[in-house]
Amino acid sequence: MSEQPLIVPNPIDLFDSSSESTIPTLSSRPIGIFDSGIGGLTVANALVKQLPNENIIYFGDTAHMPYGDKSSAAIQAYSVKIAHMLLQQHCKLILIACNSASAAAYELVKEYVNTQAIVMNVIDPVIGYLRNHYSKKNIGLIGTKQTVNSNVYKKKIDELNLNITLTSHPTNLLASAIEEFGNNHVIDSLLEEYLSHPSLQQIDALILACTHYPIIKEKIIHHFDRKIDIIDPSDIVAMTVQKKLEGDQLLNLKGQGNKHFYISDYTESFASGTKRFFTEEITLKHYPLWE
Ligand code: DGL
């Protein structure tokens, strides 16, 4: 273990003012972000740019990556345990920066966390964006098997009568390949195979419904020859988080935020490899959540 985790006593009720004396003020509490691996760093990066004052705790569950191939029950169990850990760190908001976990575990995590923190996912902000910008359009979606099979985007689009035709295509190996190779040329043939699928040929825009995919966004833009919009959720999610914190008067308005990045399975080469993809200077540390 490279660093002692910041364990503090029992989770607290975010809206219970009687516990205020022993814990940081509401607005200075961290935002907790989690994903199966490094993919959620695309969202964390956008959030740090948008909200530089915020304290951030990131958890990448690399021990269980990829989530996309796991059962909903397994993803739910991982997500609730991670949410518990983030509550122990007094997070004011928990952001599920993973489409697979947002699809499988958002409702359960929300129920578990209850009023102790705000819980957000990466799907609803994109649905809001589609409503404002893509009515009557043909939209494609790529994501993990879990995200695509859950049909969660289509259900939400239909519930809101958005009048959007959605075609989803699973790109099962992509997240693991990105985790292994980053934006390397090895990804090219995989992308070519997935993106040439007939179902993705008549679309106006493509949703990157896995938080790993913005890492290879330029390759995807290039594949479609800049003819369609590529919907990268990172900034959309960051703006939605900002609005939510603003609305609840929970924005941290003072100082430069602290950032802590943890992964559940650590190797030096993985940590140094990650540095190649992210502009923000980060140090990944081992957090032995499953040991
Ligand atoms: N980045 C995640 C997502 O958004 C998960 C990828 C995976 O672990 O399979 O779906």
Short mmCIF file of N, CA and C and ligand atoms in Angstrom, two decimals, residues 35-37 39-40 65-69 97-101 122 144 147 175 209-212, ligand 1:
data_model
loop_
_atom_site.label_atom_id
_atom_site.label_comp_id
_atom_site.label_asym_id
_atom_site.label_seq_id
_atom_site.Cartn_x
_atom_site.Cartn_y
_atom_site.Cartn_z
N ASP A 35 -15.01 4.79 -11.20
CA ASP A 35 -15.13 4.07 -12.47
C ASP A 35 -14.48 2.70 -12.26
N SER A 36 -14.59 1.83 -13.27
CA SER A 36 -13.90 0.55 -13.20
C SER A 36 -12.39 0.72 -13.32
N GLY A 37 -11.95 1.80 -13.91
CA GLY A 37 -10.51 1.96 -14.12
C GLY A 37 -10.17 3.42 -14.34
N GLY A 39 -10.96 5.19 -17.05
CA GLY A 39 -11.89 5.88 -17.95
C GLY A 39 -12.54 7.09 -17.31
N GLY A 40 -12.92 6.94 -16.05
CA GLY A 40 -13.59 8.04 -15.36
C GLY A 40 -12.70 9.25 -15.19
N MET A 65 -11.85 -4.40 -13.25
CA MET A 65 -11.99 -3.94 -14.64
C MET A 65 -11.90 -5.14 -15.57
N PRO A 66 -12.67 -5.34 -16.62
CA PRO A 66 -13.73 -4.44 -17.07
C PRO A 66 -15.08 -4.74 -16.40
N TYR A 67 -15.82 -3.68 -16.10
CA TYR A 67 -17.17 -3.85 -15.57
C TYR A 67 -18.13 -4.30 -16.69
N GLY A 68 -17.82 -3.91 -17.90
CA GLY A 68 -18.74 -4.11 -19.01
C GLY A 68 -19.15 -5.56 -19.25
N ASP A 69 -18.30 -6.49 -18.82
CA ASP A 69 -18.59 -7.91 -19.02
C ASP A 69 -19.19 -8.56 -17.78
N ALA A 97 -18.79 7.68 -12.54
CA ALA A 97 -18.21 8.11 -13.82
C ALA A 97 -17.98 6.91 -14.73
N CYS A 98 -18.97 6.06 -14.80
CA CYS A 98 -18.88 4.82 -15.57
C CYS A 98 -20.29 4.53 -16.08
N ASN A 99 -20.42 4.35 -17.38
CA ASN A 99 -21.74 4.06 -17.93
C ASN A 99 -22.27 2.71 -17.47
N SER A 100 -21.36 1.73 -17.41
CA SER A 100 -21.79 0.37 -17.03
C SER A 100 -22.35 0.38 -15.61
N ALA A 101 -21.66 1.06 -14.70
CA ALA A 101 -22.14 1.14 -13.31
C ALA A 101 -23.34 2.08 -13.20
N VAL A 122 -23.55 9.29 -15.25
CA VAL A 122 -23.08 9.94 -16.48
C VAL A 122 -24.07 9.82 -17.63
N THR A 144 -20.21 -0.50 -23.55
CA THR A 144 -19.92 -1.89 -23.16
C THR A 144 -21.17 -2.75 -23.34
N THR A 147 -23.80 -1.76 -20.76
CA THR A 147 -24.53 -0.53 -21.07
C THR A 147 -25.51 -0.76 -22.22
N ALA A 175 -12.74 -0.85 -24.07
CA ALA A 175 -12.30 -0.24 -22.80
C ALA A 175 -11.02 -0.92 -22.29
N ALA A 209 -20.57 6.24 -25.11
CA ALA A 209 -21.25 5.84 -23.87
C ALA A 209 -20.38 4.93 -23.01
N CYS A 210 -19.12 5.25 -22.96
CA CYS A 210 -18.19 4.60 -22.04
C CYS A 210 -17.14 5.66 -21.76
N THR A 211 -16.86 5.86 -20.49
CA THR A 211 -15.98 6.98 -20.13
C THR A 211 -14.52 6.75 -20.55
N HIS A 212 -14.20 5.54 -21.00
CA HIS A 212 -12.86 5.32 -21.55
C HIS A 212 -12.72 5.91 -22.96
N1 DGL B 1 -15.60 3.21 -18.31
C1 DGL B 1 -16.65 2.32 -18.07
C2 DGL B 1 -17.94 2.71 -18.77
O1 DGL B 1 -18.19 3.86 -18.89
C3 DGL B 1 -16.41 0.86 -17.96
C4 DGL B 1 -15.63 0.12 -18.93
C5 DGL B 1 -15.47 -1.29 -18.42
O2 DGL B 1 -14.95 -1.43 -17.30
O3 DGL B 1 -15.90 -2.24 -19.09
O4 DGL B 1 -18.73 1.91 -19.14
#
